[in-house]
Coordinates of C-alpha atoms in Angstrom, one line a residue:
Chain A
M1 CA 0.0 0.0 0.0
K2 CA 1.3 3.4 -1.0
G3 CA 0.7 6.4 1.3
T4 CA 2.0 8.4 4.2
V5 CA 3.4 6.4 7.1
R6 CA 2.6 7.6 10.6
F7 CA 3.2 6.4 14.1
V8 CA 0.0 7.3 15.9
Q9 CA -2.6 6.5 18.6
G10 CA -5.6 4.5 17.5
N11 CA -7.8 7.6 18.2
E12 CA -5.7 9.5 15.7
A13 CA -6.0 6.6 13.2
C14 CA -9.8 7.1 13.6
V15 CA -9.4 10.8 12.9
E16 CA -7.4 10.1 9.8
G17 CA -10.0 7.6 8.6
A18 CA -12.8 10.1 9.2
L19 CA -11.1 12.8 7.2
Y20 CA -10.3 10.4 4.4
A21 CA -14.0 9.5 4.3
G22 CA -14.9 13.1 4.0
L23 CA -15.9 14.2 7.5
K24 CA -16.9 17.9 7.6
F25 CA -18.5 18.3 11.0
F26 CA -17.7 17.0 14.4
A27 CA -19.5 17.8 17.7
G28 CA -18.3 16.3 21.0
Y29 CA -17.6 16.5 24.7
P30 CA -14.4 15.6 26.4
I31 CA -14.3 12.1 27.9
T32 CA -11.6 9.6 28.6
P33 CA -10.5 7.6 26.6
S34 CA -11.9 9.2 23.5
T35 CA -10.8 12.9 24.0
E36 CA -7.9 12.7 21.6
I37 CA -10.3 12.3 18.7
A38 CA -11.9 15.7 19.6
E39 CA -8.6 17.3 20.1
H40 CA -7.2 16.3 16.8
L41 CA -10.3 17.2 14.9
S42 CA -10.5 20.7 16.5
L43 CA -7.1 21.2 14.7
R44 CA -7.7 19.4 11.5
L45 CA -11.3 20.2 10.6
P46 CA -10.9 24.0 10.2
E47 CA -7.8 23.4 8.0
I48 CA -10.1 21.8 5.4
G49 CA -13.0 24.2 5.9
G50 CA -14.8 21.8 8.1
K51 CA -16.2 22.6 11.6
F52 CA -15.6 21.4 15.1
I53 CA -17.7 22.3 18.1
Q54 CA -17.4 21.3 21.7
M55 CA -20.9 21.1 23.0
E56 CA -22.3 21.4 26.5
D57 CA -22.7 17.6 26.9
E58 CA -22.9 14.4 24.9
I59 CA -26.7 14.8 24.4
A60 CA -26.1 18.1 22.6
S61 CA -23.2 16.6 20.6
M62 CA -25.3 13.8 19.2
C63 CA -28.1 16.3 18.4
A64 CA -25.8 18.8 16.7
I65 CA -24.3 16.2 14.4
I66 CA -27.8 15.1 13.3
G67 CA -28.6 18.8 12.6
A68 CA -25.4 19.3 10.6
S69 CA -25.9 16.0 8.6
L70 CA -29.2 17.4 7.4
T71 CA -27.4 20.3 5.7
G72 CA -25.5 17.7 3.7
C73 CA -22.2 17.3 5.7
K74 CA -20.7 14.0 6.7
V75 CA -20.7 14.1 10.5
M76 CA -19.3 12.2 13.5
T77 CA -19.1 12.3 17.3
A78 CA -16.8 10.4 19.7
T79 CA -17.3 9.4 23.3
S80 CA -17.0 6.7 25.9
G81 CA -19.5 4.8 28.1
P82 CA -21.2 7.5 30.1
G83 CA -21.4 9.8 27.1
F84 CA -22.7 6.9 24.9
S85 CA -25.4 6.4 27.5
L86 CA -26.4 10.1 27.2
M87 CA -26.5 9.8 23.4
Q88 CA -29.0 6.9 23.3
E89 CA -32.2 9.0 22.8
A90 CA -30.7 11.0 19.9
L91 CA -29.2 7.8 18.4
G92 CA -32.7 6.4 18.2
Y93 CA -33.8 9.7 16.6
A94 CA -31.2 9.2 13.9
I95 CA -32.3 5.7 13.4
M96 CA -36.0 6.7 13.1
T97 CA -35.3 9.7 10.8
E98 CA -32.6 7.7 8.8
I99 CA -29.9 10.4 9.1
P100 CA -26.3 9.3 8.2
C101 CA -23.9 9.8 11.1
V102 CA -21.0 8.0 12.8
I103 CA -20.7 7.5 16.6
V104 CA -17.4 6.4 17.9
N105 CA -17.4 4.8 21.4
V106 CA -13.9 4.2 22.8
Q107 CA -15.0 1.7 25.4
R108 CA -13.9 1.9 29.0
G109 CA -14.9 -0.1 32.1
G110 CA -18.5 0.5 33.3
P111 CA -21.2 0.6 34.6
S112 CA -21.4 4.3 35.6
T113 CA -18.1 6.2 35.9
G114 CA -16.5 2.8 36.2
I115 CA -12.8 2.7 35.4
P116 CA -12.2 5.5 32.9
T117 CA -8.6 4.9 32.0
H118 CA -8.8 1.1 31.7
V119 CA -10.0 -1.1 28.9
S120 CA -13.3 -2.9 28.5
Q121 CA -15.6 -4.2 25.8
G122 CA -18.8 -3.9 27.9
D123 CA -20.8 -1.7 25.6
V124 CA -21.5 -4.3 22.8
N125 CA -25.1 -4.9 23.8
Q126 CA -25.6 -1.2 24.6
A127 CA -24.7 -0.5 21.0
R128 CA -27.3 -2.9 19.9
W129 CA -30.1 -2.2 22.4
G130 CA -29.2 1.1 24.1
T131 CA -31.9 3.2 22.6
H132 CA -35.5 2.4 23.3
G133 CA -37.9 0.6 21.0
D134 CA -37.4 -2.0 18.3
H135 CA -34.7 -1.1 15.9
S136 CA -31.6 -2.3 14.2
I137 CA -28.1 -0.9 14.2
V138 CA -24.7 -1.3 12.5
A139 CA -21.7 -1.6 14.9
L140 CA -18.1 -2.1 13.7
T141 CA -14.9 -2.9 15.6
A142 CA -11.1 -2.8 14.9
S143 CA -8.1 -4.4 16.5
N144 CA -5.2 -2.5 15.0
H145 CA -4.6 1.0 13.6
Q146 CA -4.8 0.1 10.0
D147 CA -8.2 -1.5 10.7
V148 CA -9.3 1.4 12.8
F149 CA -8.6 3.6 9.8
A150 CA -10.4 1.2 7.4
M151 CA -13.3 0.6 9.6
T152 CA -13.8 4.3 10.2
V153 CA -14.0 4.8 6.4
E154 CA -16.4 1.8 6.3
A155 CA -18.6 3.3 9.0
F156 CA -19.1 6.4 6.9
N157 CA -19.7 4.4 3.7
I158 CA -22.3 2.2 5.3
S159 CA -23.9 5.2 7.0
E160 CA -24.3 7.0 3.7
T161 CA -25.4 3.9 1.8
Y162 CA -28.0 2.7 4.2
R163 CA -28.9 6.1 5.7
T164 CA -28.3 4.9 9.2
P165 CA -26.2 5.8 12.2
V166 CA -23.1 3.5 12.5
V167 CA -21.5 2.9 15.8
L168 CA -17.7 2.3 15.8
L169 CA -16.9 0.3 18.9
L170 CA -13.2 0.9 19.7
D171 CA -11.7 0.3 23.1
E172 CA -9.2 2.0 25.4
V173 CA -6.3 -0.2 24.3
V174 CA -6.8 0.3 20.6
G175 CA -7.6 4.0 21.2
H176 CA -4.5 4.8 23.2
M177 CA -1.9 2.4 21.9
R178 CA 0.6 3.7 19.4
E179 CA 1.5 1.9 16.2
R180 CA 2.2 2.3 12.6
L181 CA -0.4 3.5 10.3
V182 CA -0.2 3.9 6.5
I183 CA -2.6 6.5 5.3
P184 CA -3.6 5.4 1.8
E185 CA -3.5 7.9 -1.1
A186 CA -6.8 9.5 -2.1
G187 CA -8.9 7.1 -4.2
E188 CA -7.3 3.9 -2.9
I189 CA -10.3 3.2 -0.7
P190 CA -13.7 3.9 -2.4
I191 CA -15.8 6.6 -0.7
V192 CA -19.6 6.6 -0.7
E193 CA -20.9 10.2 -1.1
R194 CA -24.2 11.4 0.1
L195 CA -27.0 10.4 -2.4
K196 CA -28.9 13.5 -3.3
T197 CA -32.4 13.5 -4.9
S198 CA -32.7 14.2 -8.6
V199 CA -36.3 15.3 -8.1
R200 CA -36.6 18.8 -9.5
E201 CA -38.1 21.9 -7.9
G202 CA -41.9 21.9 -8.0
V203 CA -42.1 18.1 -8.4
D204 CA -43.4 16.2 -5.4
Y205 CA -40.4 14.8 -3.5
H206 CA -40.9 11.8 -1.1
P207 CA -38.0 11.9 1.3
Y208 CA -39.0 8.5 2.8
L209 CA -39.9 6.6 -0.3
P210 CA -37.1 4.2 -1.1
R211 CA -35.8 3.7 -4.6
E212 CA -35.9 0.3 -6.2
D213 CA -32.5 -0.5 -4.9
G214 CA -33.7 0.4 -1.4
R215 CA -31.7 3.7 -1.1
L216 CA -33.3 6.9 0.0
P217 CA -31.9 10.0 -1.8
M218 CA -31.8 13.1 0.4
S219 CA -32.6 16.7 -0.1
D220 CA -30.4 19.1 2.1
F221 CA -31.9 21.7 4.3
G222 CA -31.7 25.0 2.3
G223 CA -32.5 23.1 -0.9
V224 CA -35.6 23.3 -3.1
H225 CA -37.6 20.6 -1.3
R226 CA -39.0 21.6 2.1
D227 CA -39.6 18.4 3.9
N228 CA -40.4 17.5 7.4
V229 CA -38.1 15.4 9.6
T230 CA -39.7 13.9 12.8
G231 CA -39.0 11.2 15.3
L232 CA -42.7 10.3 15.2
Y233 CA -43.8 7.5 13.0
H234 CA -44.1 9.1 9.6
D235 CA -45.3 8.5 6.0
M236 CA -43.2 8.8 2.8
W237 CA -43.5 12.6 3.0
G238 CA -42.1 12.7 6.5
F239 CA -45.5 13.6 8.0
P240 CA -46.5 12.1 11.3
S241 CA -48.9 9.2 11.1
D242 CA -50.5 6.7 13.4
D243 CA -52.0 4.7 10.6
P244 CA -51.2 1.1 11.6
S245 CA -50.1 0.2 8.1
V246 CA -47.7 3.2 8.1
V247 CA -46.4 2.3 11.6
H248 CA -45.9 -1.3 10.7
G249 CA -44.3 -0.5 7.3
L250 CA -41.8 1.9 8.8
I251 CA -40.6 -0.3 11.7
R252 CA -40.2 -3.2 9.2
H253 CA -38.3 -1.0 6.9
L254 CA -35.9 0.3 9.6
I255 CA -35.1 -3.2 10.8
D256 CA -35.1 -5.0 7.4
K257 CA -32.9 -2.5 5.7
I258 CA -30.1 -3.5 8.1
E259 CA -30.9 -7.2 8.9
N260 CA -31.6 -8.2 5.3
Q261 CA -28.2 -6.7 4.4
T262 CA -26.2 -8.7 7.0
N263 CA -24.1 -10.4 4.4
Y264 CA -23.1 -7.1 2.8
L265 CA -22.4 -5.5 6.1
T266 CA -20.3 -8.4 7.5
R267 CA -16.6 -7.6 7.8
Y268 CA -14.2 -10.2 9.4
K269 CA -10.7 -11.6 9.3
E270 CA -9.6 -15.2 9.8
V271 CA -6.6 -17.3 10.5
G272 CA -6.6 -21.1 10.0
V273 CA -10.4 -21.4 10.4
E274 CA -10.9 -24.1 7.8
D275 CA -9.1 -26.9 9.7
A276 CA -9.5 -25.5 13.2
D277 CA -10.3 -27.9 16.0
C278 CA -10.3 -25.1 18.5
L279 CA -11.7 -21.8 17.1
L280 CA -11.2 -18.5 18.9
I281 CA -13.7 -15.8 18.1
S282 CA -12.7 -12.3 19.1
Y283 CA -12.9 -8.6 18.1
G284 CA -11.3 -5.3 19.0
S285 CA -8.0 -5.2 21.1
S286 CA -8.7 -8.7 22.6
A287 CA -8.4 -10.1 19.1
R288 CA -4.7 -9.2 19.1
S289 CA -4.1 -11.6 22.0
A290 CA -6.3 -14.2 20.5
R291 CA -4.3 -13.9 17.2
H292 CA -1.1 -14.3 19.1
V293 CA -2.2 -17.5 20.7
V294 CA -3.5 -18.9 17.4
E295 CA -0.4 -18.1 15.5
N296 CA 1.8 -19.7 18.2
R297 CA -0.2 -22.8 18.4
R298 CA -0.3 -23.2 14.6
R299 CA 3.4 -22.9 14.5
R300 CA 3.5 -25.9 16.8
G301 CA 1.2 -27.8 14.4
E302 CA -1.9 -27.5 16.6
R303 CA -5.2 -26.9 14.8
Y304 CA -6.2 -23.5 16.2
G305 CA -8.1 -20.9 14.3
L306 CA -9.2 -17.3 14.8
L307 CA -12.4 -15.6 13.5
E308 CA -12.1 -11.8 14.1
L309 CA -15.4 -10.1 13.9
Q310 CA -15.3 -6.6 12.6
T311 CA -19.0 -6.3 12.2
L312 CA -20.7 -7.0 15.5
W313 CA -24.2 -5.8 14.6
P314 CA -26.1 -6.9 12.6
F315 CA -24.6 -10.1 14.1
P316 CA -23.3 -12.4 11.3
H317 CA -25.1 -15.5 12.4
E318 CA -24.7 -17.3 9.1
L319 CA -21.0 -16.7 9.0
V320 CA -20.4 -17.7 12.6
R321 CA -22.5 -20.9 12.2
S322 CA -20.6 -22.0 9.1
K323 CA -17.1 -21.1 10.4
C324 CA -17.9 -23.0 13.6
A325 CA -19.4 -26.1 12.0
N326 CA -16.4 -28.4 12.4
A327 CA -14.7 -27.0 15.5
R328 CA -14.6 -29.0 18.7
Y329 CA -14.1 -26.0 20.9
I330 CA -15.3 -22.5 20.2
I331 CA -13.7 -20.0 22.6
V332 CA -15.0 -16.4 22.6
V333 CA -12.3 -14.0 23.8
E334 CA -13.7 -10.7 25.0
M335 CA -13.4 -8.2 27.9
N336 CA -16.9 -8.4 29.3
T337 CA -19.1 -11.1 30.8
G338 CA -19.9 -12.8 27.5
Q339 CA -21.9 -10.3 25.4
V340 CA -20.7 -11.7 22.1
C341 CA -20.3 -15.2 23.6
Q342 CA -24.1 -15.5 24.3
T343 CA -24.8 -14.3 20.8
V344 CA -22.4 -16.9 19.3
R345 CA -24.2 -19.6 21.4
L346 CA -27.4 -18.6 19.7
A347 CA -25.8 -18.7 16.2
V348 CA -24.1 -22.1 16.3
D349 CA -25.2 -25.7 16.3
R350 CA -24.3 -27.6 19.5
P351 CA -23.8 -24.4 21.6
E352 CA -22.3 -26.5 24.4
R353 CA -19.1 -26.2 22.4
V354 CA -18.9 -22.5 23.1
F355 CA -16.8 -21.2 26.0
L356 CA -15.9 -17.7 27.2
A357 CA -12.4 -16.6 27.9
N358 CA -12.6 -13.1 29.4
R359 CA -11.2 -10.5 31.8
I360 CA -13.4 -8.0 33.5
D361 CA -10.9 -6.4 35.9
G362 CA -9.9 -3.4 33.8
E363 CA -6.7 -5.2 32.7
F364 CA -6.0 -6.1 29.1
I365 CA -6.5 -9.8 28.3
T366 CA -3.1 -11.3 27.4
P367 CA -2.1 -14.4 25.4
T368 CA -1.0 -15.9 28.7
D369 CA -4.5 -15.3 30.2
I370 CA -6.1 -17.0 27.1
Q371 CA -3.7 -20.0 27.3
G372 CA -4.6 -20.5 30.9
M373 CA -8.3 -20.5 30.2
L374 CA -7.7 -22.9 27.2
H375 CA -6.1 -25.4 29.6
L376 CA -9.1 -25.2 31.9
I377 CA -11.7 -25.4 29.1
Q378 CA -9.9 -28.4 27.5
G379 CA -9.7 -30.1 30.9
K380 CA -5.9 -30.0 31.1
G381 CA -5.8 -28.1 34.4
L382 CA -3.9 -24.9 35.0
Chain B
M1 CA -47.6 36.1 -0.3
P2 CA -51.0 35.0 1.3
V3 CA -50.7 33.5 4.8
K4 CA -52.1 30.1 3.6
D5 CA -49.0 29.7 1.3
Y6 CA -46.9 29.3 4.4
I7 CA -49.1 26.5 5.8
R8 CA -48.9 22.8 5.1
E9 CA -52.6 22.1 4.8
R10 CA -51.8 18.4 4.8
F11 CA -51.1 18.7 8.6
F12 CA -54.4 20.3 9.5
P13 CA -56.5 20.3 11.5
H14 CA -54.0 21.3 14.2
I15 CA -53.8 19.6 17.6
W16 CA -54.3 22.7 19.7
C17 CA -57.3 23.2 22.0
A18 CA -59.9 25.9 21.3
G19 CA -58.7 29.1 22.8
C20 CA -55.0 28.1 22.9
G21 CA -52.5 31.0 22.3
H22 CA -50.1 29.0 20.1
G23 CA -52.2 29.6 17.0
T24 CA -51.8 33.3 17.5
V25 CA -48.0 32.8 17.7
L26 CA -48.1 30.7 14.5
N27 CA -50.0 33.5 12.8
G28 CA -47.7 36.2 14.1
L29 CA -44.6 34.2 13.0
I30 CA -46.0 33.8 9.4
R31 CA -46.7 37.5 9.2
A32 CA -43.3 38.4 10.5
V33 CA -41.6 36.2 7.9
E34 CA -43.9 37.5 5.2
K35 CA -43.1 41.1 6.1
L36 CA -39.4 40.4 6.0
G37 CA -39.8 38.7 2.6
I38 CA -37.6 35.7 3.5
S39 CA -37.8 32.8 1.0
K40 CA -39.4 29.7 2.5
N41 CA -36.3 27.7 1.2
D42 CA -34.1 29.9 3.4
I43 CA -35.8 29.1 6.7
V44 CA -35.1 26.0 8.9
M45 CA -37.5 25.6 11.8
V46 CA -36.2 23.3 14.5
S47 CA -38.5 22.3 17.4
G48 CA -38.6 19.9 20.3
I49 CA -41.6 18.2 21.9
G50 CA -44.8 19.7 23.3
C51 CA -47.8 21.6 22.1
S52 CA -45.6 24.5 21.0
S53 CA -43.2 22.3 19.0
R54 CA -46.0 21.3 16.6
V55 CA -45.6 24.8 15.1
S56 CA -42.8 23.5 12.9
G57 CA -44.9 20.8 11.2
Y58 CA -47.6 23.3 10.2
L59 CA -45.2 25.6 8.3
D60 CA -43.9 25.1 4.8
F61 CA -40.2 25.6 5.7
H62 CA -37.5 23.0 6.1
T63 CA -38.7 21.6 9.4
L64 CA -37.0 19.4 12.0
H65 CA -39.2 18.1 14.8
T66 CA -36.7 16.7 17.3
L67 CA -36.5 15.5 20.9
H68 CA -37.9 17.1 24.0
G69 CA -35.6 19.9 25.1
R70 CA -33.0 19.4 22.5
A71 CA -34.1 21.7 19.7
L72 CA -31.4 24.2 20.3
A73 CA -28.7 21.6 20.1
F74 CA -30.0 20.3 16.8
A75 CA -30.3 23.9 15.7
A76 CA -26.6 24.6 16.4
G77 CA -25.7 21.8 14.0
V78 CA -28.0 23.1 11.3
K79 CA -26.7 26.6 11.7
L80 CA -23.1 25.7 11.7
G81 CA -23.7 23.5 8.6
R82 CA -25.5 26.3 6.7
P83 CA -24.8 29.7 8.4
D84 CA -26.6 31.4 5.5
L85 CA -30.0 30.0 6.5
N86 CA -32.4 31.5 9.0
V87 CA -32.8 29.1 11.9
I88 CA -36.0 29.6 14.0
V89 CA -36.7 27.5 17.1
P90 CA -40.2 27.6 18.6
M91 CA -40.2 26.0 22.1
G92 CA -42.4 25.6 25.1
D93 CA -41.6 26.7 28.6
G94 CA -40.8 23.2 29.8
D95 CA -39.1 22.3 26.6
A96 CA -36.8 25.3 26.6
L97 CA -36.1 25.8 30.3
A98 CA -36.6 22.5 32.2
I99 CA -35.3 19.6 30.1
G100 CA -33.7 22.1 27.6
G101 CA -32.3 24.6 30.1
N102 CA -28.7 23.6 29.7
H103 CA -28.8 23.9 25.9
F104 CA -30.6 27.2 26.3
I105 CA -28.0 28.9 28.4
H106 CA -25.2 27.6 26.3
A107 CA -26.8 28.7 23.0
A108 CA -27.1 32.1 24.6
R109 CA -23.5 32.1 25.8
R110 CA -22.2 31.2 22.3
N111 CA -24.3 33.8 20.7
I112 CA -25.1 31.6 17.8
D113 CA -27.4 33.3 15.3
V114 CA -30.6 31.4 16.1
T115 CA -34.0 32.9 16.9
A116 CA -35.5 31.2 20.0
L117 CA -39.3 31.7 20.5
I118 CA -40.4 30.6 23.9
M119 CA -44.1 30.1 24.0
N120 CA -44.8 30.4 27.7
N121 CA -48.1 29.1 28.9
R122 CA -46.7 28.1 32.3
I123 CA -47.8 24.5 32.0
Y124 CA -47.0 21.2 30.3
G125 CA -50.1 21.0 28.0
M126 CA -49.4 17.9 26.0
T127 CA -49.1 15.7 29.0
G128 CA -52.1 17.2 30.7
G129 CA -51.2 20.1 33.0
Q130 CA -48.1 19.5 35.1
Y131 CA -46.2 22.5 36.5
S132 CA -43.3 23.8 34.6
P133 CA -40.3 25.9 35.6
L134 CA -42.3 29.0 34.6
S135 CA -45.5 28.1 36.5
G136 CA -44.4 30.0 39.6
R137 CA -45.1 29.5 43.3
G138 CA -48.7 29.1 44.3
I139 CA -49.9 27.7 41.0
L140 CA -52.1 24.6 40.9
A141 CA -51.2 21.8 38.5
T142 CA -51.9 18.1 38.2
T143 CA -48.5 17.5 39.9
A144 CA -49.0 20.3 42.3
P145 CA -52.4 19.6 43.8
F146 CA -51.5 21.5 47.1
S147 CA -50.0 24.4 45.0
N148 CA -46.6 24.7 43.5
I149 CA -43.6 25.5 45.8
D150 CA -41.1 25.8 42.9
Q151 CA -40.0 29.3 42.2
S152 CA -40.0 30.3 38.5
F153 CA -37.4 31.5 36.2
D154 CA -37.7 35.0 34.7
V155 CA -36.9 34.2 31.0
V156 CA -35.7 37.8 30.3
E157 CA -33.3 37.8 33.2
L158 CA -32.1 34.3 32.5
A159 CA -31.4 34.9 28.8
T160 CA -29.7 38.2 29.5
A161 CA -27.5 36.7 32.2
A162 CA -26.6 33.8 29.9
G163 CA -25.4 36.2 27.2
A164 CA -28.3 36.4 24.7
T165 CA -27.8 39.5 22.6
F166 CA -31.5 40.1 21.8
V167 CA -34.0 39.6 24.6
A168 CA -37.7 40.5 24.4
R169 CA -41.1 39.6 25.9
A170 CA -44.3 39.7 24.0
T171 CA -47.8 38.3 24.5
T172 CA -50.6 36.7 22.4
Y173 CA -52.8 39.7 23.3
H174 CA -50.4 42.3 21.9
V175 CA -50.3 40.7 18.5
Q176 CA -49.0 43.6 16.3
E177 CA -46.2 44.2 18.8
T178 CA -45.4 40.5 18.8
I179 CA -45.1 40.4 15.0
E180 CA -42.7 43.4 15.1
I181 CA -40.6 41.8 17.8
I182 CA -40.3 38.5 16.0
Q183 CA -39.2 40.5 12.9
E184 CA -36.5 42.2 14.9
A185 CA -35.5 38.9 16.5
I186 CA -35.0 37.2 13.1
L187 CA -33.1 40.2 11.7
H188 CA -30.8 40.3 14.8
K189 CA -27.3 38.7 14.2
G190 CA -26.8 36.6 17.3
F191 CA -28.8 34.5 19.7
S192 CA -32.2 36.2 20.1
V193 CA -34.8 35.2 22.6
V194 CA -38.5 36.2 22.5
E195 CA -40.7 35.0 25.4
I196 CA -44.2 35.0 24.1
M197 CA -46.7 34.7 26.9
S198 CA -49.5 32.4 25.6
Q199 CA -52.7 31.2 27.3
C200 CA -53.5 27.6 28.0
P201 CA -57.2 27.8 29.0
T202 CA -57.6 24.0 29.1
Y203 CA -55.1 23.2 31.8
F204 CA -53.6 26.4 33.3
G205 CA -56.7 28.5 33.1
R206 CA -59.2 26.0 34.3
K207 CA -57.0 24.7 37.2
N208 CA -56.1 28.1 38.4
R209 CA -59.6 29.7 38.0
Q210 CA -58.4 32.2 35.4
G211 CA -61.5 31.8 33.2
D212 CA -61.6 31.1 29.5
A213 CA -59.2 32.2 26.8
V214 CA -60.8 35.7 26.6
A215 CA -60.5 36.2 30.3
M216 CA -56.9 35.1 30.2
L217 CA -56.1 37.5 27.3
K218 CA -57.8 40.3 29.2
R219 CA -55.7 39.6 32.2
M220 CA -52.6 39.8 30.0
R221 CA -53.7 43.2 28.8
E222 CA -54.1 44.4 32.4
I223 CA -50.8 43.1 33.9
V224 CA -48.3 42.9 31.0
L225 CA -47.3 46.5 30.4
P226 CA -44.5 48.3 28.5
I227 CA -41.0 48.4 29.9
G228 CA -40.8 50.9 32.7
A229 CA -44.3 50.3 34.0
K230 CA -43.2 48.4 37.0
A231 CA -41.2 51.3 38.5
K232 CA -44.0 53.7 37.6
H233 CA -46.8 51.7 39.2
G234 CA -44.8 49.9 41.9
D235 CA -47.1 46.9 41.5
P236 CA -45.3 43.5 41.9
E237 CA -48.0 41.8 39.7
I238 CA -47.0 43.8 36.7
I239 CA -44.9 42.0 34.0
E240 CA -43.0 44.2 31.5
R241 CA -43.0 43.6 27.8
G242 CA -40.9 45.0 25.0
I243 CA -37.2 44.6 23.9
F244 CA -35.0 44.4 26.9
V245 CA -31.6 43.7 25.3
R246 CA -30.2 44.5 21.9
K247 CA -26.5 44.5 21.6
D248 CA -23.6 43.6 19.3
R249 CA -21.3 40.8 20.3
P250 CA -19.3 38.5 17.9
E251 CA -21.6 35.8 16.5
Y252 CA -20.5 32.2 16.8
C253 CA -20.6 31.1 13.1
A254 CA -18.8 34.3 12.0
E255 CA -16.2 33.7 14.7
Y256 CA -15.7 30.1 13.4
D257 CA -15.3 31.4 9.9
D258 CA -12.3 33.3 11.3
I259 CA -10.9 30.2 12.8
I260 CA -11.1 28.5 9.4
R261 CA -9.3 31.4 7.8
R262 CA -6.5 31.2 10.5
A263 CA -6.3 27.4 10.3
M264 CA -6.0 27.4 6.5
K265 CA -3.3 30.1 6.6
R266 CA -1.4 28.0 9.1
K267 CA -1.6 24.9 7.0

């Protein structure tokens, strides 16, 4: 890959990815361990004519990016657990109104104030179900800085393609660790631009009537179409409606447009999965340790495999079921009490094969930790 | 342009009760925009949740009906995204100053060029008559059956202290004056606040024995007097109306444009 080589924090890799994807507006509030994203963007955005604003809280930050997105900008906010909790209502608003936006959550230990400077992956289910009501969501992860960059670009592309908020679930280790990043040259990674309506002035424009390919072209605020955006159930004009067929149609649309596209939305990496007797499933920074274990064991001729999930939601049930089909042990490595593990159990045949290898003490899960747990799981003692 | 050209008839009939003051505000707002001759494409109306917030849906502008209390935060994003557009934010008293109080003071502090219209009927109407931060002590509400012990905000004092550069009070009785004040507020470069006292005969009036809409409007005529009347009459019941603050202070989007110029030069 050609490009500029940098030695940066994961949070900075996220900033570079966002700028590469065309970010023009960021609103945020300082919170550990995501603050560096705001700091860097306060410097970088005005250099390209973009805008940065530090709002009065995370609620306002989430609302401000939605407002700015409606003027045609690509937008993002970044936060951590407590801030992500505050954003949930407006996240639901963005889902309901189908407004493209990217929300980065650099996870730290919770609940509550928790352990702000230490790592955790405890917000996986919050990303899925944090906002009220039935809905669907896209959530991506990354385990190294090149992937943080790539997944940030993906987050914007998916957000624009499907007109949906995308949650990028990073964690404290990935966010703060420094490593090499190659920033690709412009054009090397494709960028999805905002799809604008081609309906001319004076012709009836339906902001919520999907095209044949399912996409919903937008009309920016200030343009020739004056449409209504509301968090109430609404018809194809954006006007509130409590007609049961409209309500049912909209909620099905919001869920189906994500869930039916699971195959297109699934991003993953794998090592030695095809012949794996023991398959490790992981994501985010814990996938680094899992990969280390798998590579070591394979060097010794043992049949270990790694499935690194980069898309957590919509959960890639089909992929996980097929990759796990022949494994004797399936070990989910994560830093929570089994949020992905329980979903894997739902996905696979013979769920009694699925075990959890985790750490929930604020410390990073190391290859040694995983090895120890493998011994226990495989009945070899400590 | 005729008034009906500003209305989305698809939305009607409106949800407001007979005698509600919010329709008068809607009418006043349309006439203010019409007098200023602003194109409908150049107005974004951002509202929150409540009776007042339904104003946005009824008007043929770019409209954003958002979350309870958060309209000003959404509006900040819209305005920064397109500083050339006129952003008008109709809010209720609970919407603006209870759940939205933090966003209100910070929007005022930043002096972002947004027009905030606070339709103050001193009650939560949509949920059926609970006390708001503007109800005031001694008021009866469905959540204050023994009378309210909460003190109220004075919107004019609060907005002024928070840094708003245009602060006014109007009423649904003094309609012509209200139209003129809304015009001035829209023209003002900076954060402008207009408190518009509005009657809620259904919940506030009935519960507090203030009579019907006509009686409530008559009461407004008697006690809401031009600025200076309080000192002249020495009556604590009197509420003053008019433009209290109008001053120049750097506007947020203009300031940010300067940041962009400096950042681009540095690069």
